[in-house]
Amino acid sequence: MSRTARIERQTAETEIIVEVNLDGSGVANVQTGVGFLDHMLELLAKHGAFDINVAARGDLHVDQHHTVEDTGICLGQAFRQALGDKKGIRRYGHFTLPMEETLVTVAVDLSGRYALAFNAPLPSPKIGAFDSELLEDFWQSFAANTLCNLHVLLHYGRNSHHIAEAVFKGTARALRMAVEADPRMTGVPSTKGSLDG
């Protein structure tokens, strides 16, 4: 069964189309108008082995916030839709990822319930033209719309770019583990019989 999704969202602030294939090969075609976000989403696709297409137009004359946040919303909705009833998946994923001087751990539970614990402060307010606080805003939007528990922990790190990159790569690897088929789990991985919340 194909685990793909397409989400289209239009507001007064953004127009976004997201396509996701959870069983892809890491191919990304991303154009958001926010160069750093494009780079991070390419990392997410590559290290998660997801195919991700994103076409976004936002009110960048105001700032990057709406575009980044709304892209997270759409990507989260696409993951939730592509996962379907979640039968036969591992559900949980975790990864500890080194990025030069930085070390980040990410854990995810595709539980059907939203929770975010984001403990990865960035030492600089900007990464190039990217507002550093938008890193957490993106993952908040993603987790709230995927309906997952997402825990991000920075053990240590000095360079904001390295920290952000480690967060995206670590989350990609954790998600890759969580969405994988578990050959020993034929039904929904929950004693409730459902992962709808």
Coordinates of N, CA, C and O in Angstrom, one line a residue, residues 29-133:
N29 N 12.6 18.0 -3.6 CA 12.4 19.1 -4.5 C 11.7 20.2 -3.7 O 10.5 20.2 -3.5
V30 N 12.5 21.2 -3.1 CA 12.0 22.1 -2.1 C 12.3 23.5 -2.6 O 13.4 23.9 -2.8
Q31 N 11.2 24.3 -2.6 CA 11.3 25.7 -2.9 C 10.4 26.5 -2.0 O 9.2 26.6 -2.3
T32 N 10.9 27.1 -0.9 CA 10.1 27.8 0.0 C 10.4 29.3 0.0 O 9.6 30.1 0.6
G33 N 11.5 29.7 -0.7 CA 11.9 31.1 -0.6 C 12.7 31.4 0.6 O 13.3 32.5 0.7
V34 N 12.9 30.4 1.5 CA 13.7 30.5 2.7 C 14.9 29.6 2.5 O 14.7 28.3 2.7
G35 N 16.0 30.0 2.1 CA 17.1 29.2 1.7 C 17.6 28.2 2.8 O 17.8 27.0 2.5
F36 N 17.6 28.6 4.0 CA 18.1 27.7 5.1 C 17.1 26.6 5.3 O 17.4 25.5 5.5
L37 N 15.8 27.0 5.2 CA 14.7 26.0 5.4 C 14.8 24.9 4.3 O 14.7 23.7 4.5
D38 N 15.0 25.4 3.1 CA 15.2 24.5 1.9 C 16.3 23.5 2.2 O 16.1 22.3 2.0
H39 N 17.4 24.0 2.7 CA 18.6 23.1 3.0 C 18.2 22.1 4.1 O 18.5 20.9 3.9
M40 N 17.5 22.5 5.1 CA 17.1 21.6 6.2 C 16.1 20.5 5.7 O 16.2 19.4 6.1
L41 N 15.2 20.9 4.9 CA 14.2 20.0 4.4 C 14.9 18.9 3.4 O 14.5 17.8 3.4
E42 N 15.9 19.4 2.7 CA 16.7 18.4 1.9 C 17.4 17.4 2.8 O 17.4 16.2 2.5
L43 N 17.9 17.9 3.9 CA 18.5 16.9 4.9 C 17.5 16.0 5.5 O 17.8 14.8 5.6
L44 N 16.3 16.5 5.8 CA 15.2 15.6 6.3 C 14.9 14.5 5.3 O 14.7 13.4 5.7
A45 N 14.7 14.9 4.1 CA 14.4 13.9 3.0 C 15.5 12.8 2.9 O 15.3 11.6 2.9
K46 N 16.8 13.3 2.8 CA 17.9 12.4 2.6 C 18.1 11.4 3.7 O 18.2 10.2 3.5
H47 N 18.1 11.9 4.9 CA 18.4 11.1 6.1 C 17.2 10.3 6.6 O 17.4 9.3 7.3
G48 N 16.0 10.7 6.2 CA 14.8 9.9 6.5 C 14.5 8.9 5.4 O 13.6 8.1 5.6
A49 N 15.1 9.0 4.2 CA 14.8 8.2 3.0 C 13.3 8.5 2.6 O 12.6 7.6 2.2
F50 N 12.9 9.8 2.8 CA 11.6 10.2 2.4 C 11.7 11.0 1.1 O 12.7 11.7 0.9
D51 N 10.8 10.9 0.2 CA 10.7 11.8 -0.9 C 9.8 13.0 -0.5 O 8.6 12.7 -0.1
I52 N 10.3 14.2 -0.6 CA 9.6 15.4 -0.2 C 9.6 16.4 -1.2 O 10.7 16.8 -1.7
N53 N 8.4 16.9 -1.7 CA 8.3 18.0 -2.6 C 7.6 19.1 -1.8 O 6.5 18.9 -1.2
V54 N 8.1 20.3 -1.8 CA 7.5 21.5 -1.2 C 7.6 22.7 -2.1 O 8.7 23.0 -2.6
A55 N 6.4 23.3 -2.4 CA 6.4 24.5 -3.2 C 5.6 25.5 -2.3 O 4.4 25.3 -2.0
A56 N 6.3 26.5 -1.8 CA 5.7 27.5 -0.9 C 5.9 28.9 -1.4 O 7.0 29.3 -1.9
R57 N 4.9 29.7 -1.3 CA 5.0 31.2 -1.5 C 4.4 31.8 -0.3 O 3.3 31.6 0.1
G58 N 5.2 32.7 0.3 CA 4.8 33.3 1.6 C 5.1 34.8 1.6 O 5.7 35.3 0.7
D59 N 4.6 35.5 2.6 CA 4.8 36.9 2.7 C 6.2 37.2 3.3 O 6.3 37.8 4.4
L60 N 7.2 36.9 2.5 CA 8.5 37.1 3.0 C 8.9 38.6 3.1 O 9.9 38.9 3.7
H61 N 8.1 39.4 2.5 CA 8.4 40.9 2.7 C 8.1 41.3 4.1 O 8.5 42.3 4.6
V62 N 7.3 40.5 4.8 CA 7.0 40.7 6.3 C 8.2 40.1 7.1 O 8.9 40.8 7.7
D63 N 8.3 38.8 7.1 CA 9.4 38.0 7.6 C 9.2 36.6 7.2 O 8.3 36.2 6.4
Q64 N 10.0 35.7 7.8 CA 10.0 34.3 7.4 C 9.1 33.4 8.2 O 8.8 32.3 7.9
H65 N 8.5 34.0 9.3 CA 7.8 33.2 10.3 C 6.6 32.4 9.7 O 6.5 31.2 9.9
H66 N 5.7 33.1 8.9 CA 4.6 32.4 8.4 C 4.9 31.3 7.4 O 4.3 30.2 7.5
T67 N 5.9 31.5 6.6 CA 6.3 30.5 5.6 C 6.9 29.3 6.3 O 6.6 28.2 6.0
V68 N 7.8 29.5 7.3 CA 8.4 28.4 8.0 C 7.3 27.6 8.8 O 7.3 26.4 8.8
E69 N 6.5 28.4 9.6 CA 5.5 27.7 10.4 C 4.5 26.9 9.6 O 4.1 25.8 9.9
D70 N 4.0 27.6 8.5 CA 3.0 26.9 7.7 C 3.5 25.7 6.9 O 2.8 24.8 6.6
T71 N 4.8 25.8 6.5 CA 5.5 24.6 5.9 C 5.5 23.5 6.9 O 5.2 22.3 6.6
G72 N 5.8 23.7 8.2 CA 5.8 22.7 9.2 C 4.4 22.1 9.4 O 4.2 20.9 9.5
I73 N 3.3 23.0 9.3 CA 2.0 22.5 9.4 C 1.6 21.5 8.3 O 1.1 20.4 8.5
C74 N 2.0 21.9 7.1 CA 1.6 21.1 5.9 C 2.4 19.8 5.9 O 1.9 18.7 5.5
L75 N 3.7 19.9 6.3 CA 4.5 18.7 6.3 C 4.0 17.7 7.3 O 3.9 16.5 7.1
G76 N 3.6 18.2 8.5 CA 3.0 17.4 9.5 C 1.7 16.7 9.1 O 1.5 15.5 9.3
Q77 N 0.9 17.5 8.4 CA -0.4 16.9 7.9 C -0.1 15.8 6.9 O -0.8 14.8 6.8
A78 N 0.9 16.1 6.0 CA 1.2 15.1 5.0 C 1.7 13.8 5.7 O 1.4 12.7 5.2
F79 N 2.6 13.9 6.7 CA 3.1 12.7 7.4 C 1.9 11.9 8.0 O 1.8 10.7 7.9
R80 N 1.0 12.7 8.7 CA -0.1 12.0 9.3 C -1.0 11.3 8.3 O -1.4 10.2 8.5
Q81 N -1.3 11.9 7.2 CA -2.1 11.3 6.1 C -1.4 10.1 5.5 O -2.1 9.1 5.3
A82 N -0.1 10.2 5.3 CA 0.6 9.1 4.6 C 0.7 7.9 5.6 O 0.7 6.8 5.1
L83 N 0.7 8.1 6.9 CA 0.8 7.0 7.8 C -0.5 6.2 7.9 O -0.4 5.0 8.3
G84 N -1.6 6.8 7.5 CA -2.8 6.0 7.5 C -3.2 5.5 8.9 O -3.1 6.2 9.9
D85 N -3.5 4.2 9.0 CA -4.0 3.7 10.4 C -2.8 3.2 11.2 O -2.9 2.8 12.3
K86 N -1.6 3.3 10.7 CA -0.3 3.0 11.4 C -0.2 1.5 11.7 O 0.7 1.1 12.5
K87 N -0.9 0.7 11.0 CA -0.8 -0.8 11.3 C 0.6 -1.2 10.8 O 1.1 -0.9 9.7
G88 N 1.3 -2.0 11.7 CA 2.5 -2.7 11.3 C 3.7 -1.8 11.4 O 4.8 -2.3 11.0
I89 N 3.6 -0.6 11.9 CA 4.8 0.3 12.0 C 5.5 0.1 13.3 O 4.9 -0.4 14.3
R90 N 6.7 0.6 13.4 CA 7.4 0.5 14.7 C 6.9 1.5 15.7 O 7.0 1.2 16.9
R91 N 6.4 2.6 15.3 CA 5.8 3.6 16.1 C 6.8 4.5 16.8 O 6.7 5.7 16.8
Y92 N 7.8 3.9 17.5 CA 8.8 4.7 18.2 C 10.1 4.8 17.4 O 10.5 3.8 16.7
G93 N 10.8 5.9 17.5 CA 12.1 6.0 16.9 C 13.0 7.0 17.7 O 12.5 7.8 18.4
H94 N 14.3 6.7 17.7 CA 15.2 7.6 18.4 C 16.5 7.6 17.7 O 16.9 6.6 17.0
F95 N 17.3 8.7 17.9 CA 18.6 8.7 17.3 C 19.4 9.8 18.0 O 18.9 10.9 18.3
T96 N 20.7 9.4 18.3 CA 21.6 10.4 18.8 C 22.6 10.7 17.7 O 23.3 9.8 17.2
L97 N 22.7 12.0 17.3 CA 23.5 12.3 16.1 C 24.6 13.3 16.4 O 24.3 14.4 17.0
P98 N 25.8 13.0 16.1 CA 26.9 13.9 16.2 C 27.0 14.8 15.0 O 26.9 14.3 13.8
M99 N 27.3 16.1 15.1 CA 27.6 17.0 14.0 C 28.7 17.8 14.4 O 28.6 18.9 15.1
E100 N 29.9 17.3 14.1 CA 31.2 18.0 14.6 C 31.2 18.1 16.1 O 31.1 17.2 16.8
E101 N 31.2 19.4 16.6 CA 31.2 19.6 18.0 C 29.9 19.4 18.8 O 29.8 19.5 20.0
T102 N 28.9 19.2 18.0 CA 27.5 19.1 18.5 C 27.0 17.7 18.6 O 27.3 16.8 17.8
L103 N 26.2 17.5 19.7 CA 25.5 16.2 19.9 C 24.1 16.4 20.2 O 23.8 17.2 21.2
V104 N 23.1 15.8 19.5 CA 21.7 16.0 19.7 C 21.0 14.6 19.7 O 21.4 13.7 18.9
T105 N 20.1 14.4 20.6 CA 19.3 13.2 20.6 C 17.8 13.6 20.3 O 17.3 14.6 20.9
V106 N 17.2 12.8 19.5 CA 15.8 13.0 19.1 C 15.0 11.7 19.4 O 15.5 10.6 19.0
A107 N 13.9 11.8 20.0 CA 13.0 10.6 20.2 C 11.6 11.0 19.7 O 11.1 12.1 20.0
V108 N 10.9 10.1 19.1 CA 9.6 10.3 18.5 C 8.7 9.1 18.8 O 9.1 8.0 18.8
D109 N 7.4 9.4 19.1 CA 6.3 8.4 19.3 C 5.2 8.9 18.4 O 4.6 9.9 18.6
L110 N 4.9 8.1 17.4 CA 3.7 8.4 16.5 C 2.4 7.9 17.2 O 1.7 7.0 16.7
S111 N 2.1 8.5 18.3 CA 1.1 8.1 19.2 C -0.3 8.6 18.8 O -1.3 8.1 19.3
G112 N -0.4 9.6 17.9 CA -1.7 10.2 17.7 C -2.0 11.3 18.7 O -3.1 11.9 18.7
R113 N -1.0 11.6 19.5 CA -1.2 12.7 20.5 C 0.0 13.6 20.3 O 1.2 13.2 20.2
Y114 N -0.2 14.9 20.5 CA 0.8 15.9 20.3 C 1.5 16.2 21.6 O 0.9 16.5 22.7
A115 N 2.8 16.2 21.6 CA 3.6 16.8 22.7 C 5.0 17.1 22.1 O 5.5 16.4 21.3
L116 N 5.5 18.3 22.5 CA 6.8 18.7 22.1 C 7.7 19.1 23.3 O 7.2 19.9 24.1
A117 N 8.8 18.5 23.4 CA 9.8 18.9 24.4 C 11.1 19.3 23.6 O 11.8 18.4 23.2
F118 N 11.3 20.6 23.4 CA 12.3 21.1 22.5 C 13.4 21.8 23.4 O 13.2 22.9 23.9
N119 N 14.5 21.1 23.6 CA 15.6 21.6 24.5 C 16.8 21.7 23.7 O 17.8 20.9 23.9
A120 N 16.8 22.5 22.7 CA 18.0 22.7 21.8 C 18.1 24.2 21.5 O 17.9 24.7 20.4
P121 N 18.6 25.0 22.5 CA 18.7 26.4 22.3 C 19.9 26.7 21.4 O 20.9 26.0 21.4
L122 N 19.7 27.7 20.5 CA 20.7 28.1 19.6 C 21.4 29.3 20.1 O 20.8 30.3 20.5
P123 N 22.8 29.3 20.1 CA 23.5 30.4 20.7 C 23.4 31.8 20.0 O 23.6 32.8 20.6
S124 N 23.1 31.7 18.7 CA 23.0 33.0 17.9 C 21.6 33.2 17.5 O 20.9 32.3 17.2
P125 N 21.2 34.5 17.4 CA 19.8 34.8 17.0 C 19.5 34.6 15.5 O 18.3 34.4 15.2
K126 N 20.5 34.5 14.7 CA 20.3 34.2 13.3 C 21.3 33.2 12.8 O 22.5 33.1 13.2
I127 N 20.9 32.4 11.8 CA 21.8 31.6 11.0 C 21.7 32.1 9.6 O 20.8 31.9 8.8
G128 N 22.7 33.0 9.2 CA 22.6 33.7 7.9 C 21.4 34.7 8.1 O 21.3 35.5 9.0
A129 N 20.4 34.5 7.2 CA 19.2 35.4 7.2 C 18.1 34.7 8.0 O 17.0 35.3 8.1
F130 N 18.3 33.5 8.5 CA 17.3 32.7 9.1 C 17.2 33.0 10.6 O 18.2 33.0 11.3
D131 N 16.0 33.3 11.1 CA 15.8 33.6 12.5 C 15.8 32.3 13.3 O 15.0 31.4 13.1
S132 N 16.8 32.2 14.2 CA 17.0 30.9 14.9 C 15.8 30.4 15.7 O 15.6 29.2 15.8
E133 N 15.0 31.3 16.2 CA 13.8 30.9 17.0 C 12.8 30.1 16.1 O 12.0 29.4 16.6

